[in-house]
Structure formats: structure tokens, C-alpha cells
Amino acid sequence: MNKLGRGHRDKVQQFMTITGASEKVALQSLKASEWHLDGAFDVFYSQPHTKSFTDTRHLEELYNRYKGTFTNSLRQLDPYADMIMADGISTLCNDVQVDPQDIVMLVVSWHMKAATMCEFSKQEFVGGLQSLGIDSLEKFRERIPFMRSELKDDRLYHYHSIFFYLVASEKFKEIYNFAFGWAKEKGQKSLALDTAIGMWQLLFEEKQWPLVDHWCQFLQARHNKAISRDTWSQLLEFARSVDPTLSNYDAEGAWPYLIDEFVEYLTENNIIQKGGHHVKDWGQKF
């Protein structure tokens, strides 16, 4: 890549960061599209990709590094003996230089198809790393920017091809919906309000929905109950389809009652003026 001009090097790096592809694949896709990024994304996402080779011995070593340590007698009694629990995940985060509270750990868990927050079974951990082509801490650290990019708002990619726009849009939606089951307590159908608010603040920090703070304040003031899966999923559709000024909000639409009450709360408190005018200047975030 040293022989490339600066503009081409920048495109290769951008392509690798967004797609997680190797330098070789990035070069092939960009050259096939005559160095147009939008065309390169079309080339990349329209091709089947084989998983990067991973060494099963190295995966086993990583798993053993983070799983709990028990004697054989205790292992038979403890159903979590072979799980990677909070302490192991904290050590992993330290090793890959990521804060345990960083939202990218949600994306890691999504790739691992983890059933519960702060827990990885051996199958989840090893299978997730294999799907990401990771068998070392160095590779894990290298994949962090790619996993972080998977959270970016679909609207941030409007300058790329429509194909990539749709890929980014669906990926964020998958991660968002995964977060509900991942974050709720075992055996519960709903998500605890404090947990839901924390997740929304992290997720919409990436997506930059201007009304997220008002939504959280409304829930604490008026709702103060657990959040259903329907409300969780419909809020994303609301944030995507309804303008922050509510100028295109349809009161006859099939929104959950909680979202309708939120709209009333915004107008009652003069946060949104009737007619779709916002009291404050939101800038260009959304």
C-alpha cells in the first residue's frame, strides 16, 4: 500500500474500517470500482465472503484465559463454571483496551449471539470470534473500529451507494433489537426502566436522535415502569420516521400508547410547539 497515493491510501483505510475487510480485499474492491467508494461497497457486499481462518488452539487459549477457575468438584456443582462471567469480560476489555461500559461491547455480544449481558458461554465466545476472524488479542483490537462502525446511523452513509445505505440501516436495527433481550433480566418479558434508559442513551448517542433525553425524562416522570418489547422496537421506527419537530407525526398512526403520550408531553411542556416548530435549535445532528 506504500506505493499508493495519499488519496487512494485513505480510501483503503476507510473501506477496511467500515467493512472489516483485509487490505487485499479492500484493494480488489476499490480497483474493481475504479476507486469509487460507493462502487467498492457494492462489489464487496454483493460477493460471498469466506470467514477468515482462525486457529482453534488459539481460540481455546483465549477462552481459558477468561472463563472462571474452579476445581473439578465445584465445576460439577456450578452451572456457570464454564461460562465467561463479569470478571472475565472485564479482563477481556482491559486486554483489548476498551471500557467495559463502551457500547461496542454490545456489538461484540451481538456477534457472539450472547443470550445475557455479562455472560458468554464457550459456544457463544468461540463461535463469535470465529465469525469475526479473531484468534488473538491483536486481531481483536484491530476489529474494534469495524464493530464500532456497525453502530453508525444509516443516515451517516447517505453519500455512499443505496446498497450500503440499506446494509448499514438493517445492521443497526438488528443490533438495536438484539439489545432488548440481551439486557433484560433472565425470565423477564420486559426490560427494567433504568436499564432501558441507559441502553437508549448509549444507542442514540451513536444515532443522534435529538429527543432521546426528553424521552428518558418523560419515562421517569410519567411511566416509571418496565419497557415492553413492542415499545422498544417501535421507538426506533418512531425516531427514524418522525421528524424531531413532529411535523410529520400522524396522531392516527399505530404507535404504542406510550409514544402517543410522549408526543402529548412534548407539546404540553412547550418542548415542541403545536404545528411542528421546535423551541430549541437542534443544529444538524439528525
CSV table of C-alpha atoms in Angstrom, one decimal:
chain,number,residue,atom,x,y,z
A,1,MET,CA,0.0,0.0,0.0
A,2,ASN,CA,3.0,2.3,0.4
A,3,LYS,CA,3.1,2.7,-3.4
A,4,LEU,CA,-0.4,4.2,-3.4
A,5,GLY,CA,-1.1,7.9,-3.4
A,6,ARG,CA,-2.4,9.5,-0.3
A,7,GLY,CA,-6.0,9.7,-1.6
A,8,HIS,CA,-6.0,6.0,-2.5
A,9,ARG,CA,-4.5,5.1,0.9
A,10,ASP,CA,-7.2,7.0,2.7
A,11,LYS,CA,-9.9,5.2,0.7
A,12,VAL,CA,-8.3,1.8,1.5
A,13,GLN,CA,-8.2,2.6,5.2
A,14,GLN,CA,-11.8,3.9,5.2
A,15,PHE,CA,-13.0,0.8,3.3
A,16,MET,CA,-11.2,-1.5,5.8
A,17,THR,CA,-12.6,0.4,8.8
A,18,ILE,CA,-16.2,0.3,7.6
A,19,THR,CA,-16.3,-3.3,6.2
A,20,GLY,CA,-13.7,-5.0,8.4
A,21,ALA,CA,-12.2,-6.4,5.2
A,22,SER,CA,-8.5,-7.1,4.8
A,23,GLU,CA,-6.2,-4.8,2.9
A,24,LYS,CA,-6.1,-7.3,0.0
A,25,VAL,CA,-9.9,-7.4,-0.3
A,26,ALA,CA,-10.1,-3.6,0.0
A,27,LEU,CA,-7.7,-3.1,-2.8
A,28,GLN,CA,-9.5,-5.6,-5.0
A,29,SER,CA,-12.9,-4.0,-4.4
A,30,LEU,CA,-11.6,-0.5,-5.0
A,31,LYS,CA,-9.7,-1.4,-8.1
A,32,ALA,CA,-12.8,-3.2,-9.5
A,33,SER,CA,-14.8,0.0,-9.0
A,34,GLU,CA,-12.1,2.3,-10.4
A,35,TRP,CA,-11.5,3.7,-6.9
A,36,HIS,CA,-15.1,4.8,-6.3
A,37,LEU,CA,-16.0,4.0,-2.7
A,38,ASP,CA,-19.7,3.6,-3.3
A,39,GLY,CA,-19.0,1.1,-6.2
A,40,ALA,CA,-16.5,-0.7,-4.0
A,41,PHE,CA,-19.1,-1.2,-1.3
A,42,ASP,CA,-21.4,-2.7,-3.9
A,43,VAL,CA,-18.7,-5.0,-5.1
A,44,PHE,CA,-17.8,-6.1,-1.6
A,45,TYR,CA,-21.4,-6.7,-0.3
A,46,SER,CA,-22.5,-8.5,-3.4
A,47,GLN,CA,-19.8,-11.1,-3.1
A,48,PRO,CA,-19.9,-14.1,-0.8
A,49,HIS,CA,-17.1,-13.9,1.7
A,50,THR,CA,-15.4,-16.8,3.4
A,51,LYS,CA,-14.6,-16.4,7.1
A,52,SER,CA,-11.1,-15.6,7.9
A,53,PHE,CA,-9.1,-18.6,9.1
A,54,THR,CA,-8.8,-18.9,12.9
A,55,ASP,CA,-6.6,-21.3,14.9
A,56,THR,CA,-8.8,-23.4,17.2
A,57,ARG,CA,-5.9,-23.8,19.6
A,58,HIS,CA,-5.6,-20.0,20.0
A,59,LEU,CA,-9.4,-19.7,20.4
A,60,GLU,CA,-9.2,-22.3,23.2
A,61,GLU,CA,-6.4,-20.4,24.9
A,62,LEU,CA,-8.4,-17.2,24.8
A,63,TYR,CA,-11.5,-18.9,26.2
A,64,ASN,CA,-9.5,-20.5,29.0
A,65,ARG,CA,-7.9,-17.1,29.8
A,66,TYR,CA,-11.3,-15.6,30.6
A,67,LYS,CA,-13.5,-18.4,31.9
A,68,GLY,CA,-14.0,-18.9,35.6
A,69,THR,CA,-11.5,-21.1,37.5
A,70,PHE,CA,-13.0,-23.9,39.5
A,71,THR,CA,-11.9,-27.2,40.9
A,72,ASN,CA,-13.4,-30.3,39.3
A,73,SER,CA,-15.7,-30.9,42.2
A,74,LEU,CA,-17.0,-27.3,42.2
A,75,ARG,CA,-17.3,-27.3,38.4
A,76,GLN,CA,-19.8,-30.1,38.6
A,77,LEU,CA,-22.0,-28.2,41.1
A,78,ASP,CA,-21.8,-24.7,39.4
A,79,PRO,CA,-23.8,-24.3,36.2
A,80,TYR,CA,-21.7,-21.2,35.4
A,81,ALA,CA,-18.4,-23.0,35.8
A,82,ASP,CA,-17.6,-23.0,32.1
A,83,MET,CA,-19.0,-19.5,31.4
A,84,ILE,CA,-17.1,-16.3,30.9
A,85,MET,CA,-18.6,-14.1,33.5
A,86,ALA,CA,-18.3,-10.4,34.5
A,87,ASP,CA,-14.8,-10.7,35.9
A,88,GLY,CA,-13.6,-12.5,32.7
A,89,ILE,CA,-15.3,-9.9,30.5
A,90,SER,CA,-13.6,-7.1,32.5
A,91,THR,CA,-10.2,-8.7,31.9
A,92,LEU,CA,-11.0,-9.1,28.2
A,93,CYS,CA,-12.0,-5.4,28.0
A,94,ASN,CA,-8.7,-4.5,29.7
A,95,ASP,CA,-6.8,-6.6,27.3
A,96,VAL,CA,-8.4,-5.1,24.2
A,97,GLN,CA,-8.2,-1.6,25.7
A,98,VAL,CA,-12.0,-1.0,25.8
A,99,ASP,CA,-14.0,0.3,28.7
A,100,PRO,CA,-16.5,-2.4,29.9
A,101,GLN,CA,-19.3,0.2,29.6
A,102,ASP,CA,-18.4,1.0,26.0
A,103,ILE,CA,-21.3,0.4,23.6
A,104,VAL,CA,-19.0,-1.5,21.3
A,105,MET,CA,-19.3,-4.4,23.8
A,106,LEU,CA,-22.9,-4.7,22.8
A,107,VAL,CA,-21.8,-5.2,19.2
A,108,VAL,CA,-19.3,-7.8,20.4
A,109,SER,CA,-22.1,-9.6,22.2
A,110,TRP,CA,-24.3,-9.4,19.1
A,111,HIS,CA,-21.7,-11.1,17.0
A,112,MET,CA,-21.4,-13.8,19.7
A,113,LYS,CA,-25.2,-14.2,19.9
A,114,ALA,CA,-24.9,-13.9,23.6
A,115,ALA,CA,-28.1,-14.6,25.5
A,116,THR,CA,-27.4,-12.5,28.5
A,117,MET,CA,-25.4,-9.4,29.4
A,118,CYS,CA,-22.0,-10.0,31.1
A,119,GLU,CA,-22.1,-13.7,30.2
A,120,PHE,CA,-20.5,-15.7,27.4
A,121,SER,CA,-20.9,-19.5,27.0
A,122,LYS,CA,-18.0,-21.3,25.3
A,123,GLN,CA,-20.1,-21.8,22.2
A,124,GLU,CA,-21.0,-18.1,22.1
A,125,PHE,CA,-17.5,-16.8,22.7
A,126,VAL,CA,-15.6,-19.2,20.3
A,127,GLY,CA,-18.3,-19.0,17.6
A,128,GLY,CA,-18.4,-15.2,17.7
A,129,LEU,CA,-14.7,-14.9,17.4
A,130,GLN,CA,-14.6,-17.3,14.5
A,131,SER,CA,-17.3,-15.3,12.7
A,132,LEU,CA,-15.2,-12.2,13.2
A,133,GLY,CA,-11.9,-13.9,12.1
A,134,ILE,CA,-10.4,-13.3,15.5
A,135,ASP,CA,-8.0,-15.7,17.2
A,136,SER,CA,-5.7,-13.3,19.0
A,137,LEU,CA,-5.9,-10.2,21.1
A,138,GLU,CA,-4.1,-8.2,18.4
A,139,LYS,CA,-6.8,-9.2,15.9
A,140,PHE,CA,-9.5,-8.4,18.4
A,141,ARG,CA,-8.1,-4.9,18.9
A,142,GLU,CA,-7.9,-4.4,15.1
A,143,ARG,CA,-11.6,-5.3,14.7
A,144,ILE,CA,-12.8,-2.8,17.3
A,145,PRO,CA,-13.1,0.1,14.7
A,146,PHE,CA,-15.1,-2.2,12.4
A,147,MET,CA,-17.5,-3.2,15.2
A,148,ARG,CA,-17.9,0.4,16.3
A,149,SER,CA,-18.8,1.4,12.7
A,150,GLU,CA,-21.6,-1.1,12.7
A,151,LEU,CA,-23.5,1.1,15.2
A,152,LYS,CA,-23.3,4.2,13.0
A,153,ASP,CA,-26.6,5.8,11.9
A,154,ASP,CA,-27.7,4.8,8.4
A,155,ARG,CA,-28.1,8.4,7.6
A,156,LEU,CA,-24.4,9.0,8.0
A,157,TYR,CA,-23.8,6.8,5.0
A,158,HIS,CA,-26.1,8.7,2.6
A,159,TYR,CA,-23.1,9.7,0.4
A,160,HIS,CA,-22.4,6.0,-0.3
A,161,SER,CA,-24.5,3.7,-2.5
A,162,ILE,CA,-28.1,2.9,-1.7
A,163,PHE,CA,-27.0,-0.7,-1.3
A,164,PHE,CA,-24.6,0.2,1.5
A,165,TYR,CA,-27.2,2.5,3.0
A,166,LEU,CA,-29.6,-0.4,3.3
A,167,VAL,CA,-26.9,-2.7,4.8
A,168,ALA,CA,-26.0,-0.1,7.4
A,169,SER,CA,-29.6,0.5,8.2
A,170,GLU,CA,-30.5,-3.1,8.7
A,171,LYS,CA,-27.4,-3.8,10.8
A,172,PHE,CA,-28.1,-1.0,13.3
A,173,LYS,CA,-31.7,-2.3,13.6
A,174,GLU,CA,-30.6,-5.8,14.3
A,175,ILE,CA,-28.2,-4.7,17.0
A,176,TYR,CA,-30.8,-2.4,18.5
A,177,ASN,CA,-33.4,-5.2,18.7
A,178,PHE,CA,-30.8,-7.7,20.0
A,179,ALA,CA,-30.1,-5.3,22.8
A,180,PHE,CA,-33.6,-5.7,24.4
A,181,GLY,CA,-33.2,-9.5,25.0
A,182,TRP,CA,-29.6,-9.2,25.9
A,183,ALA,CA,-30.1,-6.5,28.5
A,184,LYS,CA,-33.2,-7.8,30.3
A,185,GLU,CA,-33.2,-10.0,33.4
A,186,LYS,CA,-33.5,-13.7,32.8
A,187,GLY,CA,-37.1,-14.9,33.0
A,188,GLN,CA,-38.5,-11.4,32.5
A,189,LYS,CA,-40.5,-10.4,29.5
A,190,SER,CA,-39.9,-6.6,29.9
A,191,LEU,CA,-36.8,-4.5,30.3
A,192,ALA,CA,-36.2,-2.7,33.6
A,193,LEU,CA,-36.7,1.1,33.0
A,194,ASP,CA,-33.3,2.1,34.3
A,195,THR,CA,-31.6,-0.4,32.1
A,196,ALA,CA,-33.7,0.6,29.1
A,197,ILE,CA,-32.8,4.3,29.6
A,198,GLY,CA,-29.1,3.5,29.9
A,199,MET,CA,-29.3,1.5,26.7
A,200,TRP,CA,-31.2,4.2,24.8
A,201,GLN,CA,-28.8,6.9,25.8
A,202,LEU,CA,-25.8,4.8,24.5
A,203,LEU,CA,-27.5,3.7,21.3
A,204,PHE,CA,-29.0,7.0,20.4
A,205,GLU,CA,-25.7,8.7,21.2
A,206,GLU,CA,-24.5,6.9,18.1
A,207,LYS,CA,-27.7,7.5,16.1
A,208,GLN,CA,-28.1,11.1,17.4
A,209,TRP,CA,-31.8,11.2,18.0
A,210,PRO,CA,-32.4,14.8,19.3
A,211,LEU,CA,-35.4,13.8,21.5
A,212,VAL,CA,-33.7,11.0,23.5
A,213,ASP,CA,-33.1,13.0,26.6
A,214,HIS,CA,-36.8,14.2,26.6
A,215,TRP,CA,-37.9,10.6,26.1
A,216,CYS,CA,-36.0,9.4,29.1
A,217,GLN,CA,-37.2,12.3,31.2
A,218,PHE,CA,-40.8,11.6,30.2
A,219,LEU,CA,-40.5,7.9,31.1
A,220,GLN,CA,-39.1,8.8,34.6
A,221,ALA,CA,-41.8,11.4,35.2
A,222,ARG,CA,-44.9,9.7,33.7
A,223,HIS,CA,-44.2,6.0,33.2
A,224,ASN,CA,-41.8,4.6,35.8
A,225,LYS,CA,-42.5,1.0,34.7
A,226,ALA,CA,-40.6,-1.7,32.8
A,227,ILE,CA,-40.4,-1.4,29.0
A,228,SER,CA,-42.2,-3.9,26.7
A,229,ARG,CA,-40.5,-5.3,23.6
A,230,ASP,CA,-43.1,-3.6,21.4
A,231,THR,CA,-42.4,-0.2,22.8
A,232,TRP,CA,-38.6,-0.8,22.4
A,233,SER,CA,-38.8,-1.8,18.8
A,234,GLN,CA,-41.4,0.8,17.8
A,235,LEU,CA,-39.4,3.7,19.3
A,236,LEU,CA,-36.6,3.1,16.8
A,237,GLU,CA,-39.2,3.3,14.0
A,238,PHE,CA,-40.5,6.5,15.5
A,239,ALA,CA,-37.1,8.0,15.8
A,240,ARG,CA,-36.3,7.1,12.1
A,241,SER,CA,-39.6,8.1,10.5
A,242,VAL,CA,-40.9,11.0,12.5
A,243,ASP,CA,-39.1,14.4,12.2
A,244,PRO,CA,-37.8,15.7,15.6
A,245,THR,CA,-40.2,18.7,15.2
A,246,LEU,CA,-43.1,16.2,14.9
A,247,SER,CA,-44.1,18.0,11.6
A,248,ASN,CA,-44.9,14.6,10.0
A,249,TYR,CA,-46.3,12.9,13.1
A,250,ASP,CA,-49.7,11.2,12.5
A,251,ALA,CA,-51.8,11.1,15.6
A,252,GLU,CA,-53.9,8.3,13.9
A,253,GLY,CA,-50.8,6.1,13.3
A,254,ALA,CA,-50.5,2.8,15.0
A,255,TRP,CA,-47.9,3.9,17.6
A,256,PRO,CA,-47.9,2.3,21.1
A,257,TYR,CA,-49.8,4.4,23.6
A,258,LEU,CA,-46.6,5.3,25.4
A,259,ILE,CA,-45.2,7.0,22.3
A,260,ASP,CA,-48.5,8.9,21.8
A,261,GLU,CA,-48.3,10.1,25.4
A,262,PHE,CA,-44.7,11.2,24.8
A,263,VAL,CA,-45.9,13.4,21.9
A,264,GLU,CA,-48.5,15.0,24.2
A,265,TYR,CA,-45.8,15.5,26.9
A,266,LEU,CA,-43.7,17.4,24.3
A,267,THR,CA,-46.4,19.7,23.4
A,268,GLU,CA,-47.8,20.2,26.9
A,269,ASN,CA,-44.4,21.3,28.1
A,270,ASN,CA,-43.7,23.5,25.1
A,271,ILE,CA,-40.7,21.4,24.1
A,272,ILE,CA,-42.4,21.1,20.7
A,273,GLN,CA,-44.8,23.8,19.7
A,274,LYS,CA,-48.0,22.9,18.0
A,275,GLY,CA,-47.6,22.9,14.3
A,276,GLY,CA,-44.3,21.2,14.4
A,277,HIS,CA,-42.0,24.0,15.5
A,278,HIS,CA,-39.2,23.3,17.9
A,279,VAL,CA,-38.5,25.7,20.7
A,280,LYS,CA,-34.8,25.0,20.6
A,281,ASP,CA,-32.3,24.8,17.7
A,282,TRP,CA,-31.2,21.2,17.2
A,283,GLY,CA,-28.5,22.1,14.8
A,284,GLN,CA,-27.7,19.4,12.1
A,285,LYS,CA,-27.4,16.3,14.3
A,286,PHE,CA,-30.2,14.2,12.8
